[in-house]
PDB file of C-alpha atoms and ligand atoms in Angstrom:
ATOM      1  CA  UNK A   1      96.875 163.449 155.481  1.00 83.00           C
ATOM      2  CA  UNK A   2      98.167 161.067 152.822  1.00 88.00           C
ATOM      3  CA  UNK A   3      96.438 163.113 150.207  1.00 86.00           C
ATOM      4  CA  UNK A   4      97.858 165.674 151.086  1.00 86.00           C
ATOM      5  CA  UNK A   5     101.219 164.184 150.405  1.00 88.00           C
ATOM      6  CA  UNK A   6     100.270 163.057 146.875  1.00 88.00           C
ATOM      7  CA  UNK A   7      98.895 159.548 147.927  1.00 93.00           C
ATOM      8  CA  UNK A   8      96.032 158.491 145.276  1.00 94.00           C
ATOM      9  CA  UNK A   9      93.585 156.486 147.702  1.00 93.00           C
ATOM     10  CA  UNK A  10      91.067 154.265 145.563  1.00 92.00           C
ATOM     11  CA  UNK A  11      87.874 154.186 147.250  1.00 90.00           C
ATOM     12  CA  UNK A  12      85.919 150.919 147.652  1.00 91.00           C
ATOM     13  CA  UNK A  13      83.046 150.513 145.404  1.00 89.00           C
ATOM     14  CA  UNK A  14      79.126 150.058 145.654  1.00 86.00           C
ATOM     15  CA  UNK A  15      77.880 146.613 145.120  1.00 84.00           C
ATOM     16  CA  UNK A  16      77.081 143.581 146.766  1.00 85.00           C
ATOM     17  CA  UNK A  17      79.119 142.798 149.658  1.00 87.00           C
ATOM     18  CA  UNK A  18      80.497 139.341 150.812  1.00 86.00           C
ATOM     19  CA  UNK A  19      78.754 139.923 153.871  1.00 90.00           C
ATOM     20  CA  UNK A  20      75.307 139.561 152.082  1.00 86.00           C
ATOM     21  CA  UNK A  21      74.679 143.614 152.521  1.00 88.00           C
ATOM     22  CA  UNK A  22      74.818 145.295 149.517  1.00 88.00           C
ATOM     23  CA  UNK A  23      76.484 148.834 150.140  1.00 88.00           C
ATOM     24  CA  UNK A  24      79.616 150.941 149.797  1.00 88.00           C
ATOM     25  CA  UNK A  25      82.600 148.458 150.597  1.00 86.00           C
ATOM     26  CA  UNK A  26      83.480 146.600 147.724  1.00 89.00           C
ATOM     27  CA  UNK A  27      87.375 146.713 146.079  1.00 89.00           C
ATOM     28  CA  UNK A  28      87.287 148.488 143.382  1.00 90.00           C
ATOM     29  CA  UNK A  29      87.128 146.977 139.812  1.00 90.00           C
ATOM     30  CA  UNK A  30      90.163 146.131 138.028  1.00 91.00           C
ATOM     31  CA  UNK A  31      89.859 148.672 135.252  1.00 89.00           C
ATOM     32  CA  UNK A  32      89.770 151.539 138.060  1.00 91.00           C
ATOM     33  CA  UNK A  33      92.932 150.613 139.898  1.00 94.00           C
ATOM     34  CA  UNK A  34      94.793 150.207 136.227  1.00 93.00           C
ATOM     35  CA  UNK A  35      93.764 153.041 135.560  1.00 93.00           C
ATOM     36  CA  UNK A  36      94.579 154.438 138.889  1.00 95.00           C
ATOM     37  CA  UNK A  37      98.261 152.919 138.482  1.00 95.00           C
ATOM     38  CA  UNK A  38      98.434 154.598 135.482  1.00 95.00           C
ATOM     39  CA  UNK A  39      97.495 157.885 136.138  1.00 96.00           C
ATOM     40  CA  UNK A  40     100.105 157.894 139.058  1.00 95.00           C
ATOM     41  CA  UNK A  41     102.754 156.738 136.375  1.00 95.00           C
ATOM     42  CA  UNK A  42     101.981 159.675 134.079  1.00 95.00           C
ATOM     43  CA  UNK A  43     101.772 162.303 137.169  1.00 95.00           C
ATOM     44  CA  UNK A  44     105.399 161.364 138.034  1.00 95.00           C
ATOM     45  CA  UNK A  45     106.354 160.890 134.544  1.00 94.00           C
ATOM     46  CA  UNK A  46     105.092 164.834 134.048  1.00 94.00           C
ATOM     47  CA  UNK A  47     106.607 165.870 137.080  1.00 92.00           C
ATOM     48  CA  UNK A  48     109.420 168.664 136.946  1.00 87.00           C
ATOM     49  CA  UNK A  49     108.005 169.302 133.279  1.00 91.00           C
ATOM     50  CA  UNK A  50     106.525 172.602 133.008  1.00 90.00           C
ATOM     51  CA  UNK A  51     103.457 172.650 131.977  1.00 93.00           C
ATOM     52  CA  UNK A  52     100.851 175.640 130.643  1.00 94.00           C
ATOM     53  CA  UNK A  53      98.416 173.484 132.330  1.00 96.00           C
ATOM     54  CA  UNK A  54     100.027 173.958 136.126  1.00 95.00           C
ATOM     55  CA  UNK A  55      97.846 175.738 138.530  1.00 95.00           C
ATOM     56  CA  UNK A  56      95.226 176.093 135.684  1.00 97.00           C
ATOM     57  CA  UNK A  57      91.718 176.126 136.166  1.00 98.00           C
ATOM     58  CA  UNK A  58      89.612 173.318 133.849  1.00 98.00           C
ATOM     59  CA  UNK A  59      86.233 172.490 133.607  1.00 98.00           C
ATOM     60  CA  UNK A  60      84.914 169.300 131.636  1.00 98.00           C
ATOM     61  CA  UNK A  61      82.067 167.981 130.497  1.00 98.00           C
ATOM     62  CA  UNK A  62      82.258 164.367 129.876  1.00 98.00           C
ATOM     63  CA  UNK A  63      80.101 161.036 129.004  1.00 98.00           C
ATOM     64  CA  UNK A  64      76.169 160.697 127.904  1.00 98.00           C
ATOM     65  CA  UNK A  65      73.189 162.493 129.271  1.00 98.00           C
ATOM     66  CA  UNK A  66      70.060 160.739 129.809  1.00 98.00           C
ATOM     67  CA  UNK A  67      66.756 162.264 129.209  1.00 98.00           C
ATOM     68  CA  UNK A  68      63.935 161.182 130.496  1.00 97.00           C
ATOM     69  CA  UNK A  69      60.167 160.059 128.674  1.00 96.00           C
ATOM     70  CA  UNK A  70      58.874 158.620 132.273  1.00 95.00           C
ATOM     71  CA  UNK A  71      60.587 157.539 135.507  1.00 95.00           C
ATOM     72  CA  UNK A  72      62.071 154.633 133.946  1.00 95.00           C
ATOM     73  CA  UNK A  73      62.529 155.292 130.545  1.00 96.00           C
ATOM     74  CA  UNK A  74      65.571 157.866 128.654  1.00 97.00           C
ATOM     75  CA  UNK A  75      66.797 158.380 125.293  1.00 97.00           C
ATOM     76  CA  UNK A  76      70.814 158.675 125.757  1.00 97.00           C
ATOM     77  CA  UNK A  77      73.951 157.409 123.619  1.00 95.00           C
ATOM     78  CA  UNK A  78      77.356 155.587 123.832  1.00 92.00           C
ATOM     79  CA  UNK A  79      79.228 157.747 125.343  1.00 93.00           C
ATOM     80  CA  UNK A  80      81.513 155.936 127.539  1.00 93.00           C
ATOM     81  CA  UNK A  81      82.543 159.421 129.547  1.00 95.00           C
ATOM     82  CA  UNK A  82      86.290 157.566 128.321  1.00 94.00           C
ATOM     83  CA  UNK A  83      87.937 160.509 126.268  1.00 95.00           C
ATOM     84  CA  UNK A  84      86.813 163.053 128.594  1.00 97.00           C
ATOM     85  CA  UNK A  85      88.055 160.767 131.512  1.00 97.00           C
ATOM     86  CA  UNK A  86      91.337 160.557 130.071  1.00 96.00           C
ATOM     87  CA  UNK A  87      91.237 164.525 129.203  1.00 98.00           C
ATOM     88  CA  UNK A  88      90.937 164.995 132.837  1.00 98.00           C
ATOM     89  CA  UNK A  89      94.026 162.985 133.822  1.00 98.00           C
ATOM     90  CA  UNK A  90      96.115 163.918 131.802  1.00 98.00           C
ATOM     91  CA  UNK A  91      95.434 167.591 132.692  1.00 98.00           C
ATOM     92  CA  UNK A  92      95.462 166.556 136.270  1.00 98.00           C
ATOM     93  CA  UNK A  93      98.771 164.694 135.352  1.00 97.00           C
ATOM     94  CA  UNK A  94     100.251 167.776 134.188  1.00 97.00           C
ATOM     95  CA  UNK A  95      99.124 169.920 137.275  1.00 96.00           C
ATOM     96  CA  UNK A  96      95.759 171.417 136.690  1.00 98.00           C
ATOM     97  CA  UNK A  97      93.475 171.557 138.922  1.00 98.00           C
ATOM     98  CA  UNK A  98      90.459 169.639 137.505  1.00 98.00           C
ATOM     99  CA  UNK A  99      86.642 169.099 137.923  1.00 98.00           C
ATOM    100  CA  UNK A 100      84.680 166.762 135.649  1.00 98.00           C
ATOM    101  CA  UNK A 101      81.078 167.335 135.744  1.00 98.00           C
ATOM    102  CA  UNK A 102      80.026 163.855 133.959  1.00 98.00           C
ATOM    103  CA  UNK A 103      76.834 162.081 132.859  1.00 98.00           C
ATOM    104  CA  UNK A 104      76.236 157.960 133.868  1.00 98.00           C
ATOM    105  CA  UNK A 105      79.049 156.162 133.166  1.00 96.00           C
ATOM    106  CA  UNK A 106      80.502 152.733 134.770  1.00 93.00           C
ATOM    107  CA  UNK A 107      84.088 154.262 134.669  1.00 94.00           C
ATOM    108  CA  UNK A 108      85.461 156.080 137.553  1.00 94.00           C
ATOM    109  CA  UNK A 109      86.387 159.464 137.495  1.00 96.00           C
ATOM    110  CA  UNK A 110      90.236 159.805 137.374  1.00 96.00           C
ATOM    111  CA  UNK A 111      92.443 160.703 140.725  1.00 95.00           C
ATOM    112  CA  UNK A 112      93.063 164.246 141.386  1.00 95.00           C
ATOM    113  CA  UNK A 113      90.283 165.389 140.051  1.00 97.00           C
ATOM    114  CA  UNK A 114      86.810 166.933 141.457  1.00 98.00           C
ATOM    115  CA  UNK A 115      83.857 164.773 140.340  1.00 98.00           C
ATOM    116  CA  UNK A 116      80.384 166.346 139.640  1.00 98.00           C
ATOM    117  CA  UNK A 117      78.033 163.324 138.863  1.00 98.00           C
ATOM    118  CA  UNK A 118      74.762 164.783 136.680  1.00 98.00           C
ATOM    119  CA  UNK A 119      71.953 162.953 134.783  1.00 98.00           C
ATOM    120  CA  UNK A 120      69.971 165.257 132.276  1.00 98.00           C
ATOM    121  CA  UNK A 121      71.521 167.693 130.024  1.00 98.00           C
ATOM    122  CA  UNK A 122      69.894 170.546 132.095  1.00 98.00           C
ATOM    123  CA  UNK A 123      71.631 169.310 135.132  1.00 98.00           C
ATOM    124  CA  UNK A 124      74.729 169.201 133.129  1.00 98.00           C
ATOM    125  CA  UNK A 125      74.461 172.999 131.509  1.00 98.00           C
ATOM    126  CA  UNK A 126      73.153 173.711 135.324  1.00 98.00           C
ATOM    127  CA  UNK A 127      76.671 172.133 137.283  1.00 98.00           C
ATOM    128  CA  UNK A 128      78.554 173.800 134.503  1.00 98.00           C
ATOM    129  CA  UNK A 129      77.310 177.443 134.529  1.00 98.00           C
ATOM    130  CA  UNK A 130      77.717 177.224 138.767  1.00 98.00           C
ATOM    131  CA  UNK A 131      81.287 175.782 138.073  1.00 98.00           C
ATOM    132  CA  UNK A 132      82.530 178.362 135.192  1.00 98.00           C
ATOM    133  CA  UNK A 133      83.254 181.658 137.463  1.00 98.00           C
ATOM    134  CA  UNK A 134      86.131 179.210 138.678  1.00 98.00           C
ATOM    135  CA  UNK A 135      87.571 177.980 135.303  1.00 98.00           C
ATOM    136  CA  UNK A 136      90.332 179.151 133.077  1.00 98.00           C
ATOM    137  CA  UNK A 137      89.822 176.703 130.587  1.00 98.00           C
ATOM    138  CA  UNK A 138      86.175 174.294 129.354  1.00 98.00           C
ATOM    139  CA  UNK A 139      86.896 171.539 127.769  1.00 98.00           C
ATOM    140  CA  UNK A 140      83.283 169.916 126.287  1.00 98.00           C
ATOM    141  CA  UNK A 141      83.795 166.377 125.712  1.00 98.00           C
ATOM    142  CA  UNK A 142      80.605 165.211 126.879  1.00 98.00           C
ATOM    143  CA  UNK A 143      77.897 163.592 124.397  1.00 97.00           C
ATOM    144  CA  UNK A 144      75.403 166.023 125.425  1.00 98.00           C
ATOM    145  CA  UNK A 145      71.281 164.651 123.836  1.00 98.00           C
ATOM    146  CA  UNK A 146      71.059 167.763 121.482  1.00 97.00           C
ATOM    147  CA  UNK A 147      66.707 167.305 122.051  1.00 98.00           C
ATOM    148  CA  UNK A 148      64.732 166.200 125.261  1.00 98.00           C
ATOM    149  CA  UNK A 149      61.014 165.252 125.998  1.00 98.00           C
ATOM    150  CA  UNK A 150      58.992 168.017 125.660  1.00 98.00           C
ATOM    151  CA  UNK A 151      56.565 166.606 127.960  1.00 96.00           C
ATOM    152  CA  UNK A 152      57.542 164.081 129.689  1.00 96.00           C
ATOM    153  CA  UNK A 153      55.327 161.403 132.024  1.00 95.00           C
ATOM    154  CA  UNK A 154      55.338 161.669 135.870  1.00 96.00           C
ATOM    155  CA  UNK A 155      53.877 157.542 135.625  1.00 96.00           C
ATOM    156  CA  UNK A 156      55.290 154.838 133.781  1.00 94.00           C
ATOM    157  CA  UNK A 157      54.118 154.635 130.304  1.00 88.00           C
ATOM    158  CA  UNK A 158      51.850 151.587 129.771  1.00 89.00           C
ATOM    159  CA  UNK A 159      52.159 149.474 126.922  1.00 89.00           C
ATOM    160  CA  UNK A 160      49.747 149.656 123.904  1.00 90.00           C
ATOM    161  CA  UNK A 161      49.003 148.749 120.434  1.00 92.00           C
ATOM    162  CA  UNK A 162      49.611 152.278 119.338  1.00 92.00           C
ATOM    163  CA  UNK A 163      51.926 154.029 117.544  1.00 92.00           C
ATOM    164  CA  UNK A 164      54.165 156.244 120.468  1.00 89.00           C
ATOM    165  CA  UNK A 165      54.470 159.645 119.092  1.00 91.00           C
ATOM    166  CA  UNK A 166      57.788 161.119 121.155  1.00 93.00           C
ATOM    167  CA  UNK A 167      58.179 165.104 120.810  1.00 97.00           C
ATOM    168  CA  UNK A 168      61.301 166.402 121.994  1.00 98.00           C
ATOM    169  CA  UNK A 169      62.604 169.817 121.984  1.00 98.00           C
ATOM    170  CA  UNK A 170      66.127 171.032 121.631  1.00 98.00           C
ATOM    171  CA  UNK A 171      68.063 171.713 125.329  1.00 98.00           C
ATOM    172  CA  UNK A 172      70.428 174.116 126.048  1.00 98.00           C
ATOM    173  CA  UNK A 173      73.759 173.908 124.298  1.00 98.00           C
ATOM    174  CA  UNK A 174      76.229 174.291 126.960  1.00 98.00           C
ATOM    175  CA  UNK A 175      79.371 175.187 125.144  1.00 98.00           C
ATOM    176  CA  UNK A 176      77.912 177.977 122.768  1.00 98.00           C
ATOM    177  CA  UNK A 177      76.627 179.833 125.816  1.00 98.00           C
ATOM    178  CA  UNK A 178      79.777 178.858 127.763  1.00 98.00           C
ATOM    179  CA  UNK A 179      81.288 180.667 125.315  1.00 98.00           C
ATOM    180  CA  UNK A 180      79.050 183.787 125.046  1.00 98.00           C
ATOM    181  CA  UNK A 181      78.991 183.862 129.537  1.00 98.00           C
ATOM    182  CA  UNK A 182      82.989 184.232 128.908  1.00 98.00           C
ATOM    183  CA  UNK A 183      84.442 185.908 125.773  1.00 97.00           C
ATOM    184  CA  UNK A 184      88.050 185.133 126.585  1.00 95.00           C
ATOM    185  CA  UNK A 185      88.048 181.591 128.030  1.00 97.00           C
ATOM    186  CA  UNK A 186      89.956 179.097 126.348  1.00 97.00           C
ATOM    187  CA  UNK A 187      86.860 176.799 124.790  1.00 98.00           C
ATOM    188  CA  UNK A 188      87.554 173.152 123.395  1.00 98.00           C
ATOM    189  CA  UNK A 189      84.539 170.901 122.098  1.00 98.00           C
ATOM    190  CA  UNK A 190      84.316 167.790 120.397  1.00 97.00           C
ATOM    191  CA  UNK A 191      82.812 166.834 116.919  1.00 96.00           C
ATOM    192  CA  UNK A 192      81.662 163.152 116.810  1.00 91.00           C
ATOM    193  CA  UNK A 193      80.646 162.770 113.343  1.00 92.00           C
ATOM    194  CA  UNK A 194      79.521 160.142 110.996  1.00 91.00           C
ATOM    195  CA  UNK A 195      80.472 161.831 107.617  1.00 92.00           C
ATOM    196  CA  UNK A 196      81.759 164.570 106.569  1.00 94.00           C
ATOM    197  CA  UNK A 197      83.826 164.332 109.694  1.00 94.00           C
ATOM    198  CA  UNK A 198      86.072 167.767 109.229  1.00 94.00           C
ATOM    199  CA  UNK A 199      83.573 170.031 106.998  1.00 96.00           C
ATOM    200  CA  UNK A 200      81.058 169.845 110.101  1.00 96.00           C
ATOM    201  CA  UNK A 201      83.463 169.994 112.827  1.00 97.00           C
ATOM    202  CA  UNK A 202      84.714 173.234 111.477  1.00 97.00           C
ATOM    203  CA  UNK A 203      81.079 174.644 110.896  1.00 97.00           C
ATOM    204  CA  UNK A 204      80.963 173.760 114.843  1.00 97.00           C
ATOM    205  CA  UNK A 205      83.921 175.218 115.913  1.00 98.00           C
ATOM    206  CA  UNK A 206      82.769 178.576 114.134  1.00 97.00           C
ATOM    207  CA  UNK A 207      79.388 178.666 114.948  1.00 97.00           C
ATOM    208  CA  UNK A 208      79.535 177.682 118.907  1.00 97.00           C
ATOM    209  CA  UNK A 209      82.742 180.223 118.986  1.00 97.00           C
ATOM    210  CA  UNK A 210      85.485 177.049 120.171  1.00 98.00           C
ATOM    211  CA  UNK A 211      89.524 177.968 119.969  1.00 98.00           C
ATOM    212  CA  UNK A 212      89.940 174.266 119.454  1.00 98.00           C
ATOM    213  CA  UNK A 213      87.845 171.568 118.339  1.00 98.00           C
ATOM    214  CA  UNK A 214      88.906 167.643 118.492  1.00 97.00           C
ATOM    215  CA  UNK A 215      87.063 165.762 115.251  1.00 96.00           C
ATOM    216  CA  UNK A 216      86.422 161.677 115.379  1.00 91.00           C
ATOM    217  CA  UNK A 217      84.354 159.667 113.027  1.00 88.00           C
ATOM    218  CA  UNK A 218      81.813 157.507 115.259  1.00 83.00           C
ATOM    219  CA  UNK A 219      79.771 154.986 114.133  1.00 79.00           C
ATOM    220  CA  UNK A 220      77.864 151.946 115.904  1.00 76.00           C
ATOM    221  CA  UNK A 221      80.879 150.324 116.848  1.00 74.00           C
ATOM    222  CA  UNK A 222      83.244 152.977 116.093  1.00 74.00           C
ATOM    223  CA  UNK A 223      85.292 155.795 118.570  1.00 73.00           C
ATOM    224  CA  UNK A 224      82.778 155.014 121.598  1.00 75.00           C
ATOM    225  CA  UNK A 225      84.211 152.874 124.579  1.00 72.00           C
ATOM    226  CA  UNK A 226      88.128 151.906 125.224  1.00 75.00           C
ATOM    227  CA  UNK A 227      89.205 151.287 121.944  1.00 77.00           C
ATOM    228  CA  UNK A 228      92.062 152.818 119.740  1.00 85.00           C
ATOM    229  CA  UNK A 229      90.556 156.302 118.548  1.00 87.00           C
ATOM    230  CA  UNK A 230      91.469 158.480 115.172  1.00 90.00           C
ATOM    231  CA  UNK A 231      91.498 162.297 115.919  1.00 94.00           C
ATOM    232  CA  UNK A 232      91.650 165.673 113.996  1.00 96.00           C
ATOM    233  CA  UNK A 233      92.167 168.573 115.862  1.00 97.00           C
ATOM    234  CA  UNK A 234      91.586 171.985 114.486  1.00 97.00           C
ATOM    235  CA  UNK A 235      92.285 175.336 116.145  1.00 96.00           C
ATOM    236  CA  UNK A 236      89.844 178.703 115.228  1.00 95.00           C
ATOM    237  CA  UNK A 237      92.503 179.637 112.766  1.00 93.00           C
ATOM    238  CA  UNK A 238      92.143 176.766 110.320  1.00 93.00           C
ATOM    239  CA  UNK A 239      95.674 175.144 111.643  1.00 94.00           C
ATOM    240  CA  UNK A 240      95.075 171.370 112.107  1.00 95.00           C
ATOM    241  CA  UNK A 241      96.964 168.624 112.684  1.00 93.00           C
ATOM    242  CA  UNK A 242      95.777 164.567 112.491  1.00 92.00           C
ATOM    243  CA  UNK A 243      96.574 162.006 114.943  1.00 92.00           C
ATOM    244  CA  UNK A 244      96.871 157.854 113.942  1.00 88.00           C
ATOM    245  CA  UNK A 245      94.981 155.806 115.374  1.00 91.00           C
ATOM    246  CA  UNK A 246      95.419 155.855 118.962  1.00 93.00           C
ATOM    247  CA  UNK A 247      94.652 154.465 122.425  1.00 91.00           C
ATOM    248  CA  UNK A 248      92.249 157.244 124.390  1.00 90.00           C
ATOM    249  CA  UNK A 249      94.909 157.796 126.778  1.00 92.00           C
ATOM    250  CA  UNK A 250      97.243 158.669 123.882  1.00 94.00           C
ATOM    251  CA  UNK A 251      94.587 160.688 122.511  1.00 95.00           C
ATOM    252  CA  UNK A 252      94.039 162.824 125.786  1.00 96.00           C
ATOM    253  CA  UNK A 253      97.814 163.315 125.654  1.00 96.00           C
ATOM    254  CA  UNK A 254      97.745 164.644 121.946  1.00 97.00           C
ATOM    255  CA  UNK A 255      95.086 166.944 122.767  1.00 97.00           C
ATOM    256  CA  UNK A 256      96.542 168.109 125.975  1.00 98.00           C
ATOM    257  CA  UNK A 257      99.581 169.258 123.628  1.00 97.00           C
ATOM    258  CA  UNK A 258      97.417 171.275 120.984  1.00 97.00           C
ATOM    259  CA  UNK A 259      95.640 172.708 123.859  1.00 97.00           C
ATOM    260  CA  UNK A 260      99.308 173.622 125.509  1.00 96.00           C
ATOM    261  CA  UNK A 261     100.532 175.028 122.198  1.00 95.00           C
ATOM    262  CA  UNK A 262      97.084 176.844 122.100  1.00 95.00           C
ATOM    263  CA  UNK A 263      97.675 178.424 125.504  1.00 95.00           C
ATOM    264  CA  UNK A 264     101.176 179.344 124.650  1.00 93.00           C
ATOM    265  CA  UNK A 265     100.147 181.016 121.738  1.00 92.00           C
ATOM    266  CA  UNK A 266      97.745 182.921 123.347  1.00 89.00           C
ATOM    267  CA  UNK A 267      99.989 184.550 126.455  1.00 88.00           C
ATOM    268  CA  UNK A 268     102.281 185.250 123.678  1.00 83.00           C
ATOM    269  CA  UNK A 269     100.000 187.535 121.946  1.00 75.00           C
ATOM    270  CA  UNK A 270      98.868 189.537 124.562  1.00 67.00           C
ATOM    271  CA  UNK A 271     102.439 190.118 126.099  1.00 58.00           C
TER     272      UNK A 271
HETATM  273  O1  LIG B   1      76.507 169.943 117.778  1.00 94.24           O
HETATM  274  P1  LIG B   1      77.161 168.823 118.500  1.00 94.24           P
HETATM  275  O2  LIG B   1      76.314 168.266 119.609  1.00 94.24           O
HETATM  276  O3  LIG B   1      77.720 167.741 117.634  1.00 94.24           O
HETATM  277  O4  LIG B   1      78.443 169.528 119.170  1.00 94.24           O
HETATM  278  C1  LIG B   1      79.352 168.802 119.913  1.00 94.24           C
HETATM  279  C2  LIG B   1      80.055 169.695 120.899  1.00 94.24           C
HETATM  280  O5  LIG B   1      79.121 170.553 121.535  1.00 94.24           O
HETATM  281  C3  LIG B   1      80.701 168.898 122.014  1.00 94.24           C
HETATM  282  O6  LIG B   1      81.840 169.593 122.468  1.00 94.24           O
HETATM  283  C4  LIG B   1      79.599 168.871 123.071  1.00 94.24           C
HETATM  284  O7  LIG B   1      80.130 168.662 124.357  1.00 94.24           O
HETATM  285  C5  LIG B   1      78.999 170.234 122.920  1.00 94.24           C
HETATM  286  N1  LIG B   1      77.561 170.303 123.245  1.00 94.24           N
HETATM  287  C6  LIG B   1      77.152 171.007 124.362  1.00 94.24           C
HETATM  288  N2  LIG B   1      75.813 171.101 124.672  1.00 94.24           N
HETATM  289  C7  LIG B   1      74.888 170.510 123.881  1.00 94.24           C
HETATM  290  C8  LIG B   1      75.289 169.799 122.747  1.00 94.24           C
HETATM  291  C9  LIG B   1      76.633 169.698 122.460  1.00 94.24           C
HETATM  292  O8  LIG B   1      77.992 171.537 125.085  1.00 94.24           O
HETATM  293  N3  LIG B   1      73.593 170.628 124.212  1.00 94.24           N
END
């Protein structure tokens, strides 16, 4: 009932209880009801603005994949799930209706928006594929692992004095075939790059068939997590336009708006 009339409810937590149980019941950390407070800021602050966004469709991807070499062991990265979280306010903000299917992350997934939880990059291509017959717009900000075990143990690896030869073979890459399930959705994917940040992010945009991809230089302690991010976004005709360094909520917003002018673009064509 509240929901219904716009109410964002921020559900308790999993954890360790007062009580001594350990179970669903906890308040929820600080950083989700900021965040929560914040999102409900920007909702009203969009509200009344038209939007290209309102009523649309989107899909993201968001956050790391794990795969796994035994029960208890994965090769993953830093992805925080943090710009992809922030992608899906701010398109919620704006009035889209929004699902997130996202890898483990300790953030929660924003308000207003469908959550998909998924481990492995298979189970992400997998939650994607079912979701896409209901999407207008993907938007591929997830850090998806690129290779996986090839074999991987049913057991718990033991330890020994040898070396531990890992073979992994390459998984699906979900955006390229998102893009060749459906010729004319709108497609935005990320390039997280150590070097050569725009040169390979433009290779990537061609080659996976993107109308938009968002560039950031990464590095061990660079563009993962909350901190201030430094974008380049470039569109499948070569247009692009540079952002300053940025907060990721600032960052979502920017993007949002090249995506918007994108859109725009687009039903202006084909009218
Ligand atoms: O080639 P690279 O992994 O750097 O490409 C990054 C872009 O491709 C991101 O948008 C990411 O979400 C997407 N991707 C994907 N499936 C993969 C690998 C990357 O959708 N298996």
């Amino acid at each position: 009932k509240l929901r219904q009339r716009g109410v964002i409810i921020v559900e308790p937590e999993e954890g360790f209880l007062a009580c001594g149980e350990s179970g669903r019941g906890r308040l929820a950390r600080l950083e989700t009801l900021l965040a929560a407070v914040r999102y409900a800021l920007r909702r009203a602050d969009m509200q009344g603005k038209p939007s290209f966004l309102a009523g649309q469709r989107v899909l993201i991807t968001a956050g790391p994949t794990r795969e796994y070499l035994d029960p208890v062991r994965f090769v993953s990265n830093a992805s925080s799930g943090a710009m992809g979280f922030a992608l899906a306010a701010e398109a919620a903000a704006r009035g889209a209706q929004v699902r997130v299917v996202h890898g483990p992350t300790d953030l929660a997934p924003p308000p207003d928006t469908e959550a998909l939880p998924v481990t492995t990059a298979a189970e992400m291509a997998e939650a994607v594929f079912a979701a896409l017959d209901q999407a207008d717009i993907f938007i591929g900000a997830a850090a998806v692992a690129d290779y996986t075990p090839e074999a991987p143990a049913a057991q718990k690896q033991p330890k020994s004095a040898q070396t531990y030869e890992l073979r992994l073979v390459p998984t699906t890459d979900i955006i390229a075939e998102v893009r060749r399930r459906k010729p004319h959705l709108a497609v935005v994917g990320f390039a997280a790059e150590t070097h050569d940040v725009e040169a390979r992010a433009r290779e990537k945009l061609q080659r996976k068939g993107m109308d938009m991809i968002v560039a950031n230089e990464v590095g061990r302690d660079k563009g993962f997590g909350p901190g201030d991010t430094q974008l380049t976004i470039i569109l499948a005709d070569g247009a692009s336009r540079q952002t300053g360094p940025v907060a990721k909520d600032e960052a979502a917003s920017l993007v949002i708006d090249a995506l918007e002018d994108l859109l725009r673009a687009r039903s202006g064509e084909s009218t």
